[in-house]
Every structure is written in structure tokens, then in C-alpha cells.
């Protein structure tokens, strides 16, 4: 049965039988029992399916991963301990020392560090490029050892909207997959696979959980990338794996090759699993996601329109606003709304901005975004303080930029708090 996203949010991934729990149960067990040694041996050879150790697979996590895979329109997903782990695994599953990858420059600060610093130490070279660079500039970034192209649907904190279809087609022209971090829009507002993307990642810490209770991530595979067509580029998927007696992932698992390899190699060796308890909380968030996202987008638009009309405000960047430079792109990729996060700057410099932030009462200063609480952050003083002014600009972060994330409170109260804080800041 073909169902809509709101139904998938509630029901996908778990279908209890007679007398079984209606809600996904928390299987809080490290280990699973077997009757004889042969049964267990076959599991270790990946010849049988079954649970044996929660680092590799757990029923609670599998139900929740299957739900997210269905919401994105993919074939399989793997939950991770955080969004950082998701982006690490998504890339490292097909990169190794000596590989190169291309990433758009306007991405989450943590991902920027992962790619620019930690990957470099691991021998993986990353070229950062403006997402709207010309075709020629993109062409020039590719190397014979390039393995993937990475971007964010709506970037954090720059809130730039990615031309998803273009990035996917550039990647495919060079025989590599396109990986997109879809954290901000969530599959309720955008499903990148519909635009040709091959692999999607999320920090489930954000809207998917939506209540600020647990850190988590997920990697979802569309199952569409033809690894065998470019077998020489992806030996990890298309050549025998010595750690599993010479098994070849694409031969044994077909469309599930990428996620199976990520689970059976990377999760086995790095162990950044999501706990079943956290997966249970994540599922509660997912069940209301299709109700929360439209509400959040509606409130955010109201707040953005309010800010946009204020003389104290230098600029507002929120693609849902009609006059926004990326509004046309938002209409194409995110017609139901982008997300609840916007960027803006105040006239009066950093001192006035700090007075304003300190005077907010309902809106809180937090590193977090994208949950039920409205919060604000000044990236240049907070999340991105390790970056130089030049790096800030390269990452699409204006030094004046404040990131405002609208939650589930009443929009009029949020606007009232902003109005009050501006008054306090002006009079102090
Ligand atoms: C928060 C975030 C991450 C990192 O996720 P964690 O769960 O904090 O590890 C990655 N990408 C984006 C777009 C994010 O907003």
C-alpha cells in the first residue's frame, strides 16, 4: 500500500502480530540466545539473518531505521550514535586513505571539521567548493580518486538551499554517488532521493527527535547507485572482503550492499551505535514529525516576516520569504516550507547583538537547533569560534549572522520576546 508521509511517520518499520506490543518495544539486551553453535556461526559469516550482539543489530533500532528508510523512500538505513557518526560512516564506507571527496563549503561546523581536519589525518583529501560554483569550477575539483560529492539540503547555520538535482547530476557525470545531509528539512519537507541523491544522512538529534532528549544519527541508502558499474572505484563494495571470508557485498546483498557493509564493517569496528532506549525516544519524535514540521514552518515564516520589517534588522535569510534570494529554489525543493531555522543580522554590530541576546527571556541561547524550544545562537562567538574570519566566510557564515531556530511555542509570544529584547538592548 502506498502511503503518505504522515502515515509512514506513525506506522512504518514495525508491524506487530497478534498479541504483540502496539508500540515498538525497547529490546534492552546486549546479546541474543542461540540453540547451537552452527546457528551462531552462520550469523558471523553473514549467511543467516538474526540478532546476536547489539553493536551489530538490535530489533528496536532496526524498526526505527526501517521507518526512516521508508520515510526517505530508501531501501535501508543504519542508526548511529550521533549525526557526526552518520556523516563519518556515510563517507568512510566508500573512502579510505588516498581517496578524495568534494563537499560544498556551506555545511555544519562539525562536519566541516570532520572533513577538513580529521579526514585529512586519515589520508582523505576534501575539496570544499561553493555550492553555486560554475560547472567549470566543479569539473576542475574532480580527481581520478574522487569517491563522492557531499552537500546539505538546507545548510546549518547559513540556511542556504542546495540545488540538489544539479549536485546529484554533477556527481553522476563523474561516476560517484551524491550524499546529502537532510537534517533541517527532514523527509517531511524534502526527500532528496526524488531529486537523484544516492545516500542521505541526518542528525536525528534535531527535528526527528524534536524534543531535545537524545543525540543520534542515521544513514539512509536509496539503493540506486550502481556500484558495480564503477567497481574499480569502490573495491570495498565490489571486491572480496577479507574480514568476511572473501564475501562481495554487491554480489551477496544487491541493493542492500552499502548499508550491509556499513553495519558489518564500520559498526563492527567503530561501534558508534545508537542505544535501543534512544531509538525508542527517536521513534516517539518521528511519530509526530509530520504534524510538527508544518506548524514550525508556519511560525518561522511569521517571525521571519516580522524581523524583515524591523528597522533594527540588517538582513534576514529565510528561503520561505518571498523576497529571499533562494525563494525560487525553496519553491522547487521545499514547497511545504524549509524548516524552522533562519539567519539574521542586526544593525549596531556585535555589542548590540549581544545585548539583544542577553535580554531575550522566552528565546534561549543554546548551541542546539531544530527542536521544540525556540533558541538563538551567534555562530562566530559559539559553534564556529575555532574558525578564522576567512574560514567563516568560506563556510557561508557571516560574522554578524545570528541563527534563530523556531520551536513549538506560540509565534506571537516569540515575536513579543524579540520586540521586548530589542527595546531593552536599545535602552541599555
Ligand atoms: C547537528 C548537525 C550535525 C551533527 O549532528 P550531531 O547529532 O550533533 O552529532 C550534522 N549535520 C547537521 C546539518 C546538523 O545540524
PDB file of C-alpha atoms and ligand atoms in Angstrom, residues 81-85 87 108 111 152 154-156 181 183-184 202-206 215-217 369, ligand 1:
ATOM      1  CA  UNK A  81      25.118   7.370  17.931  1.00  0.00           C
ATOM      2  CA  UNK A  82      25.115  10.922  16.507  1.00  0.00           C
ATOM      3  CA  UNK A  83      24.836  12.951  13.331  1.00  0.00           C
ATOM      4  CA  UNK A  84      28.625  13.253  13.309  1.00  0.00           C
ATOM      5  CA  UNK A  85      28.929   9.460  13.276  1.00  0.00           C
ATOM      6  CA  UNK A  87      28.329  11.650   8.203  1.00  0.00           C
ATOM      7  CA  UNK A 108      27.548  22.296   9.557  1.00  0.00           C
ATOM      8  CA  UNK A 111      31.072  18.290   9.510  1.00  0.00           C
ATOM      9  CA  UNK A 152      23.417  19.822   2.902  1.00  0.00           C
ATOM     10  CA  UNK A 154      19.491  23.386   3.901  1.00  0.00           C
ATOM     11  CA  UNK A 155      22.824  24.319   5.402  1.00  0.00           C
ATOM     12  CA  UNK A 156      23.423  24.844   9.101  1.00  0.00           C
ATOM     13  CA  UNK A 181      22.670  15.725   4.855  1.00  0.00           C
ATOM     14  CA  UNK A 183      18.736  17.175   8.760  1.00  0.00           C
ATOM     15  CA  UNK A 184      16.962  20.530   8.532  1.00  0.00           C
ATOM     16  CA  UNK A 202      20.574  13.009   9.324  1.00  0.00           C
ATOM     17  CA  UNK A 203      21.410  14.265  12.728  1.00  0.00           C
ATOM     18  CA  UNK A 204      18.272  12.770  14.310  1.00  0.00           C
ATOM     19  CA  UNK A 205      19.155  14.936  17.316  1.00  0.00           C
ATOM     20  CA  UNK A 206      17.292  17.768  15.582  1.00  0.00           C
ATOM     21  CA  UNK A 215      21.720  12.633  20.320  1.00  0.00           C
ATOM     22  CA  UNK A 216      21.564  10.361  17.293  1.00  0.00           C
ATOM     23  CA  UNK A 217      22.048   9.966  13.570  1.00  0.00           C
ATOM     24  CA  UNK A 369      18.676  23.947  17.000  1.00  0.00           C
TER      25      UNK A 369
HETATM   26  C1  LIG B   1      23.723  18.914  14.288  1.00  0.00           C
HETATM   27  C2  LIG B   1      24.099  18.571  12.918  1.00  0.00           C
HETATM   28  C3  LIG B   1      25.026  17.549  12.645  1.00  0.00           C
HETATM   29  C4  LIG B   1      25.750  16.813  13.737  1.00  0.00           C
HETATM   30  O1  LIG B   1      24.854  16.037  14.462  1.00  0.00           O
HETATM   31  P1  LIG B   1      25.070  15.567  15.987  1.00  0.00           P
HETATM   32  O2  LIG B   1      23.864  14.730  16.220  1.00  0.00           O
HETATM   33  O3  LIG B   1      25.161  16.790  16.822  1.00  0.00           O
HETATM   34  O4  LIG B   1      26.334  14.775  16.012  1.00  0.00           O
HETATM   35  C5  LIG B   1      25.294  17.246  11.336  1.00  0.00           C
HETATM   36  N1  LIG B   1      24.693  17.911  10.324  1.00  0.00           N
HETATM   37  C6  LIG B   1      23.805  18.898  10.550  1.00  0.00           C
HETATM   38  C7  LIG B   1      23.163  19.592   9.391  1.00  0.00           C
HETATM   39  C8  LIG B   1      23.467  19.260  11.837  1.00  0.00           C
HETATM   40  O5  LIG B   1      22.587  20.252  12.062  1.00  0.00           O
END
